[in-house]
Coordinates of C-alpha atoms and ligand atoms in Angstrom, one line a residue:
M1 CA -3.7 25.4 11.2
Q2 CA -4.5 27.1 8.0
L3 CA -7.6 26.2 5.9
K4 CA -7.9 26.5 2.1
Q5 CA -10.4 26.1 -0.5
N6 CA -10.5 24.8 -3.9
V7 CA -6.9 23.2 -3.8
S8 CA -5.9 20.9 -6.5
L9 CA -5.0 17.2 -5.2
K10 CA -2.7 16.4 -8.4
P11 CA 0.4 16.7 -6.2
Y12 CA -1.1 14.7 -3.6
N13 CA -1.9 11.3 -5.3
T14 CA 0.8 9.1 -7.2
F15 CA -1.7 8.5 -10.0
G16 CA -1.3 12.2 -10.7
I17 CA -5.4 12.8 -11.3
D18 CA -6.4 16.2 -11.1
V19 CA -9.4 16.8 -8.8
S20 CA -10.1 19.6 -6.4
A21 CA -10.9 19.2 -2.6
E22 CA -13.5 21.7 -1.3
Y23 CA -11.8 22.4 1.8
F24 CA -7.9 21.5 2.4
T25 CA -5.5 21.5 5.4
E26 CA -2.6 20.2 6.5
V27 CA -1.5 18.6 10.1
N28 CA 2.2 19.5 10.9
D29 CA 1.8 19.2 14.8
I30 CA -0.7 16.9 16.7
F31 CA -2.3 19.9 18.4
D32 CA -3.7 21.0 15.0
L33 CA -6.0 17.9 15.1
S34 CA -8.4 19.3 17.9
E35 CA -8.7 22.6 15.8
I36 CA -9.5 20.9 12.8
T37 CA -12.1 18.6 14.8
E38 CA -14.1 21.4 15.5
L39 CA -14.5 22.4 12.0
P40 CA -18.1 21.2 10.6
Q41 CA -17.1 19.7 7.3
Q42 CA -16.8 15.9 6.9
K43 CA -13.2 15.2 7.0
R44 CA -10.9 13.1 4.8
I45 CA -7.7 11.5 5.2
L46 CA -4.5 11.6 2.9
G47 CA -1.3 10.4 3.4
G48 CA 1.3 9.7 0.4
G49 CA -1.9 9.1 -1.8
S50 CA -0.3 6.3 -3.2
N51 CA -3.0 3.9 -2.9
I52 CA -6.0 6.0 -4.1
L53 CA -7.8 6.8 -7.0
L54 CA -9.9 9.9 -7.2
T55 CA -12.8 10.1 -9.5
H56 CA -14.6 13.3 -8.7
Q57 CA -13.7 16.8 -7.1
V58 CA -13.9 15.9 -3.2
S59 CA -16.4 17.6 -1.3
G60 CA -15.7 18.5 2.6
L61 CA -12.3 18.7 4.3
V62 CA -9.1 16.7 3.2
V63 CA -6.7 16.6 5.9
H64 CA -3.0 15.7 4.6
N65 CA -0.5 14.5 7.4
K66 CA 2.6 16.2 7.8
L67 CA 3.3 14.8 10.8
K68 CA 7.5 14.2 11.0
G69 CA 10.1 12.6 13.3
I70 CA 11.7 9.0 14.0
T71 CA 12.5 8.6 17.7
I72 CA 14.0 5.7 19.5
E73 CA 11.2 4.6 22.2
K74 CA 13.5 1.9 23.8
E75 CA 15.8 -0.9 23.3
D76 CA 17.3 -3.9 24.4
D77 CA 20.2 -6.6 23.4
N78 CA 18.0 -7.8 20.4
H79 CA 15.5 -5.0 19.2
I80 CA 14.8 -1.7 19.1
W81 CA 11.6 -0.1 19.2
L82 CA 11.1 3.2 16.8
N83 CA 8.5 5.4 17.3
V84 CA 7.9 7.0 14.0
Q85 CA 5.3 9.8 13.3
A86 CA 3.0 9.1 10.3
G87 CA 3.8 11.7 7.8
E88 CA 7.0 10.2 7.2
V89 CA 7.9 8.9 3.5
W90 CA 8.1 5.2 4.0
H91 CA 10.7 4.4 1.9
D92 CA 13.1 7.1 4.3
L93 CA 12.5 5.0 7.1
V94 CA 13.6 2.0 5.3
L95 CA 16.6 4.0 4.5
Y96 CA 17.1 4.9 7.9
A97 CA 16.9 1.4 9.1
I98 CA 19.2 0.0 6.8
N99 CA 21.5 2.5 7.6
K100 CA 21.5 1.5 11.0
G101 CA 21.4 -2.5 10.3
L102 CA 18.2 -2.8 11.7
G103 CA 16.0 -5.5 10.3
G104 CA 12.4 -6.0 9.2
I105 CA 11.2 -3.8 6.5
E106 CA 14.2 -4.2 4.2
N107 CA 11.9 -6.3 1.9
L108 CA 9.6 -3.3 1.9
A109 CA 11.8 -0.9 0.3
L110 CA 10.7 1.8 -2.3
I111 CA 7.2 0.9 -1.4
P112 CA 5.7 4.4 -2.1
G113 CA 3.7 6.3 0.4
T114 CA 3.8 7.4 4.1
V115 CA 4.4 5.6 7.3
G116 CA 0.5 6.4 8.1
A117 CA -0.4 4.4 5.3
S118 CA 1.6 1.3 6.3
P119 CA -0.5 -0.4 8.8
M120 CA -3.9 0.9 7.1
Q121 CA -3.4 -1.5 4.2
N122 CA -0.5 -3.8 5.9
I123 CA 1.9 -3.0 3.2
G124 CA 3.7 -6.4 2.2
A125 CA 6.1 -7.4 -0.8
Y126 CA 8.5 -10.0 -1.3
G127 CA 7.7 -12.3 1.4
V128 CA 7.2 -9.7 4.3
E129 CA 4.4 -7.7 5.6
V130 CA 4.6 -4.8 7.7
K131 CA 2.5 -6.3 10.4
D132 CA 5.3 -8.7 11.4
T133 CA 7.2 -5.2 12.4
I134 CA 4.1 -3.4 14.0
E135 CA 4.2 -3.3 17.7
S136 CA 1.4 -0.3 17.9
V137 CA -0.6 2.6 16.0
T138 CA -1.6 5.5 17.5
F139 CA -4.3 7.9 16.0
W140 CA -6.6 10.7 16.7
Y141 CA -10.0 9.6 17.0
W142 CA -12.3 12.1 15.6
K143 CA -15.5 11.3 17.2
E144 CA -14.2 11.3 20.5
K145 CA -11.5 13.7 20.3
V146 CA -8.8 11.5 21.8
F147 CA -5.9 9.4 21.0
L148 CA -5.9 6.0 21.0
T149 CA -3.3 3.4 20.7
Y150 CA -3.9 -0.1 19.4
S151 CA -1.8 -3.1 19.7
N152 CA -0.9 -4.9 16.6
R153 CA -3.6 -7.4 17.6
D154 CA -6.4 -4.6 17.9
C155 CA -5.4 -3.6 14.3
A156 CA -6.7 -7.1 12.7
F157 CA -4.1 -7.0 10.4
G158 CA -5.0 -9.0 7.0
Y159 CA -3.6 -9.5 3.5
R160 CA -3.6 -5.6 2.5
D161 CA -5.9 -5.0 5.4
S162 CA -6.6 -3.9 8.6
I163 CA -9.1 -2.2 11.0
F164 CA -8.4 1.2 9.8
K165 CA -9.6 0.2 5.9
T166 CA -12.9 -1.4 7.7
Q167 CA -14.7 -0.5 11.4
L168 CA -12.2 2.7 11.6
K169 CA -12.6 3.8 7.9
E170 CA -12.5 7.7 7.9
K171 CA -13.0 7.5 11.9
A172 CA -9.0 7.6 13.1
F173 CA -6.1 9.7 11.9
I174 CA -3.3 7.8 12.2
T175 CA -0.6 9.9 14.0
S176 CA 2.4 7.7 14.8
V177 CA 3.4 4.2 14.4
V178 CA 5.7 2.1 16.9
Y179 CA 7.9 -0.6 14.8
K180 CA 10.0 -3.0 16.7
L181 CA 13.3 -4.2 14.3
S182 CA 15.9 -6.3 15.0
K183 CA 19.6 -5.8 15.9
K184 CA 20.0 -9.2 15.1
P185 CA 18.2 -9.5 11.5
K186 CA 16.9 -13.0 9.9
Y187 CA 16.9 -12.3 6.5
N188 CA 14.0 -13.5 4.0
I189 CA 15.5 -14.1 0.5
S190 CA 12.5 -16.8 0.1
Y191 CA 11.1 -14.9 -2.8
G192 CA 12.6 -16.4 -5.6
A193 CA 13.6 -13.1 -7.4
V194 CA 15.1 -11.5 -4.5
E195 CA 17.4 -14.5 -4.1
Q196 CA 18.3 -14.3 -8.1
E197 CA 18.9 -10.5 -7.8
V198 CA 21.3 -10.9 -4.4
E199 CA 23.3 -13.4 -6.6
S200 CA 23.4 -11.5 -9.7
M201 CA 24.6 -8.5 -7.5
G202 CA 27.7 -10.7 -6.5
V203 CA 27.0 -9.9 -2.8
K204 CA 29.1 -12.3 -0.7
E205 CA 27.7 -11.8 2.6
L206 CA 23.8 -11.1 3.4
S207 CA 22.9 -7.8 5.1
V208 CA 19.6 -5.9 5.3
K209 CA 21.4 -3.2 3.2
A210 CA 21.9 -5.8 0.4
I211 CA 18.5 -6.9 0.5
A212 CA 16.9 -3.8 0.2
Y213 CA 19.1 -2.8 -2.9
A214 CA 18.3 -6.2 -4.4
V215 CA 14.6 -5.5 -3.9
M216 CA 15.1 -1.8 -5.2
N217 CA 16.7 -3.3 -8.2
I218 CA 13.6 -5.3 -8.8
R219 CA 11.1 -2.9 -8.2
T220 CA 12.8 -0.5 -10.7
S221 CA 12.7 -3.1 -13.4
K222 CA 9.1 -4.0 -13.1
L223 CA 7.2 -1.3 -11.6
P224 CA 6.7 2.4 -12.8
D225 CA 8.2 5.1 -10.8
P226 CA 4.8 7.3 -9.9
K227 CA 7.3 10.3 -10.5
K228 CA 7.4 9.5 -14.3
I229 CA 4.3 7.6 -15.0
G230 CA 1.0 7.9 -12.5
N231 CA 0.0 4.9 -11.0
A232 CA -0.8 3.5 -7.5
G233 CA 1.1 0.1 -7.4
S234 CA -1.1 -2.9 -7.5
F235 CA -4.7 -2.0 -8.3
F236 CA -6.3 -5.3 -7.4
K237 CA -5.6 -7.8 -4.8
N238 CA -4.2 -11.1 -5.3
P239 CA -7.5 -13.3 -5.5
T240 CA -7.7 -16.6 -3.3
I241 CA -9.8 -19.6 -4.7
T242 CA -10.8 -23.1 -3.8
K243 CA -8.4 -25.9 -4.8
K244 CA -11.6 -27.4 -6.6
H245 CA -11.6 -24.3 -8.8
F246 CA -7.9 -24.2 -9.2
K247 CA -7.8 -27.9 -10.3
L248 CA -10.2 -27.1 -12.8
L249 CA -8.3 -24.1 -14.5
C250 CA -5.3 -26.2 -14.3
T251 CA -6.7 -28.3 -16.9
R252 CA -6.9 -25.5 -19.3
Y253 CA -3.8 -23.6 -18.1
Q254 CA -1.1 -25.7 -17.0
S255 CA 1.2 -22.6 -16.2
I256 CA -1.0 -20.9 -13.8
P257 CA 1.1 -19.7 -11.0
S258 CA -0.3 -20.1 -7.4
Y259 CA 0.6 -20.0 -3.7
P260 CA -0.9 -22.4 -1.0
I261 CA -2.9 -20.6 1.2
S262 CA -4.6 -23.6 3.8
E263 CA -5.7 -27.1 2.6
D264 CA -8.3 -25.9 0.9
M265 CA -7.6 -22.6 -0.6
V266 CA -4.6 -21.3 -3.1
K267 CA -4.2 -17.5 -4.1
I268 CA -3.6 -16.7 -8.0
P269 CA -1.7 -13.6 -8.9
A270 CA -3.9 -11.3 -10.4
G271 CA -1.3 -10.0 -12.7
W272 CA -1.1 -13.4 -14.4
L273 CA -5.0 -13.3 -14.7
I274 CA -5.4 -10.0 -16.3
E275 CA -2.0 -10.6 -18.5
R276 CA -3.8 -13.8 -19.8
S277 CA -7.1 -12.0 -20.4
G278 CA -5.2 -10.1 -23.2
W279 CA -4.8 -6.6 -21.2
K280 CA -0.9 -6.4 -20.4
G281 CA 0.6 -3.4 -22.2
Y282 CA -3.0 -1.9 -23.1
K283 CA -2.9 1.8 -23.8
K284 CA -5.7 3.8 -25.0
G285 CA -5.5 7.8 -24.5
D286 CA -3.6 8.3 -21.5
I287 CA -4.9 5.2 -19.4
G288 CA -3.4 1.9 -19.7
V289 CA -2.1 -1.3 -18.2
H290 CA 1.6 -1.5 -17.2
A291 CA 3.6 -3.5 -20.1
K292 CA 6.1 -5.1 -17.1
Q293 CA 3.2 -5.8 -14.5
A294 CA -0.4 -6.1 -15.7
L295 CA -1.4 -5.5 -11.6
V296 CA -0.5 -2.0 -12.6
L297 CA -2.8 0.5 -13.9
V298 CA -1.2 3.9 -15.4
N299 CA -1.6 7.2 -16.0
Y300 CA 0.2 8.4 -19.0
G301 CA -0.8 12.1 -18.6
N302 CA -4.2 13.6 -17.9
A303 CA -6.1 10.8 -17.4
K304 CA -9.4 11.1 -15.6
G305 CA -10.2 9.0 -12.1
T306 CA -13.4 7.8 -14.0
E307 CA -11.7 6.6 -17.1
I308 CA -9.5 4.6 -14.7
W309 CA -12.2 3.5 -13.1
K310 CA -14.3 2.4 -16.0
L311 CA -10.7 0.4 -17.5
S312 CA -10.9 -1.7 -14.0
S313 CA -14.3 -2.6 -14.4
E314 CA -13.8 -3.9 -17.7
I315 CA -10.7 -5.9 -16.4
L316 CA -12.9 -7.5 -13.9
K317 CA -15.5 -8.4 -16.4
S318 CA -12.8 -10.1 -18.5
V319 CA -11.3 -12.0 -15.5
K320 CA -14.5 -13.2 -14.3
E321 CA -15.5 -14.2 -18.0
Q322 CA -12.5 -16.1 -18.7
F323 CA -11.7 -17.6 -15.3
N324 CA -14.6 -17.3 -13.1
I325 CA -12.8 -15.3 -10.7
E326 CA -13.7 -11.9 -9.2
L327 CA -11.1 -9.4 -8.6
E328 CA -11.0 -7.1 -6.1
R329 CA -9.8 -3.5 -6.2
E330 CA -6.9 -3.1 -4.0
V331 CA -6.9 1.0 -3.8
Q332 CA -9.3 3.2 -2.3
V333 CA -11.4 4.6 -4.5
W334 CA -12.9 8.3 -3.4
Ligands
LIG1 N1 2.7 -12.4 -13.2 C1 2.4 -12.4 -14.6 N2 2.4 -11.3 -15.5 C2 1.9 -9.9 -15.1 C3 2.5 -9.8 -13.5 C4 2.7 -10.9 -12.6 O1 2.3 -13.5 -15.1 O2 1.7 -9.1 -15.6 C5 3.2 -13.4 -12.6 C6 4.4 -13.8 -12.5 O3 5.5 -14.2 -13.6 C7 4.5 -14.3 -11.1 C8 3.6 -14.1 -10.5 O4 2.5 -13.3 -11.2 O5 4.6 -15.5 -11.1 C9 3.8 -12.7 -9.4 O6 4.2 -11.8 -9.8 P1 5.0 -10.5 -8.9 O7 6.1 -11.3 -8.1 O8 5.4 -9.6 -9.6 O9 4.0 -10.3 -7.5 P2 2.4 -10.1 -7.6 O10 1.9 -11.3 -7.0 O11 2.2 -9.8 -9.0 C10 2.4 -8.7 -5.1 C11 2.1 -7.7 -4.6 C12 2.9 -6.5 -4.9 C13 4.4 -6.8 -4.7 C14 4.7 -8.1 -5.0 C15 6.3 -8.7 -4.8 C16 -0.1 -7.5 -4.5 C17 -1.7 -7.2 -5.0 N3 0.8 -7.2 -4.7 O12 2.3 -8.4 -6.7 O13 2.7 -5.3 -4.5 O14 5.2 -5.8 -4.9 O15 3.7 -9.1 -4.9 O16 5.9 -9.2 -3.3 O17 -0.1 -8.6 -3.7 C18 1.7 -3.5 -4.2 O18 0.8 -3.7 -3.4 O19 1.3 -1.9 -4.6 C19 2.7 -4.1 -4.5 C20 3.4 -3.7 -5.8

């Protein structure tokens, strides 16, 4: 294990924010973990850095997960259980699965970040959430210096949420995830845009590969590539409001999109609310709101995390004033 001091985190976060970590180390092997545990510094865990906004220099130790490897844990006639190390790039796992015709994560193609981040925020897109394929998550529990394995149920998955973002925040270093993928996939193209894209691609017979490529086409047409424009995907969660509140809004805005959640609650796309508050395409200096998806805040160059934070606060205020809805940030803020 190599301990470095004053390391710029710019290459380690997709927003491309340039702040330094007081101390920095990488985990290339699970045996590094007990050594790191003995260090006195406060520890923070960094995976792909795709869901994080860095607002100041990071004191203590940043631990970067570089654990790699995909192995088949078991299989039967219908399923295969893949044990994947947390430092693997998420999209590489999707490519691995679609090339083998394994179903379950094809709708989650091109989501930036690592395998370790997938249970953390229960990544989701185009009608699928990763929780539906996760069998278990193994992590190093700093306090007790042990590896623990949590079943799907133990992970307390919710919309962009899990126990790793709440009770176990900063306490667990995810080392591997077991995904149960299907050898006889059930395709999910219920999300309108996917169905349309599959059609316009001229696909005759559905396959996990065709769906993944459709999703990749949609994402690249709407979402900025973090390699070119710094961003962390959706900056806010889609809010849930009461039906009563929704009906009231409908009297003023007829075209408001919504998804029913329960008998009394509906979910509203935050992107629509932000667009209607006039922020879509906003740009000032190096910060902005993406012109094709208002849910994504962007760094056009050398933005500071605090500037993006301030912009997000102004957006929160506008949406609250106009719709009486409190948006919640989806990204982790350091
Ligand atoms: N919309 C607007 N203006 C915008 C953006 C969206 O009016 O600027 C409207 C669209 O017209 C559509 C609705 O909002 O009616 C939904 O838009 P979209 O399909 O783009 O999805 P979303 O709800 O904005 C969520 C996820 C995305 C995921 C997409 C597709 C959250 C916070 N975001 O966005 O996830 O890719 O659905 O499933 O749930 C991410 O988490 O980083 C992410 C990109």
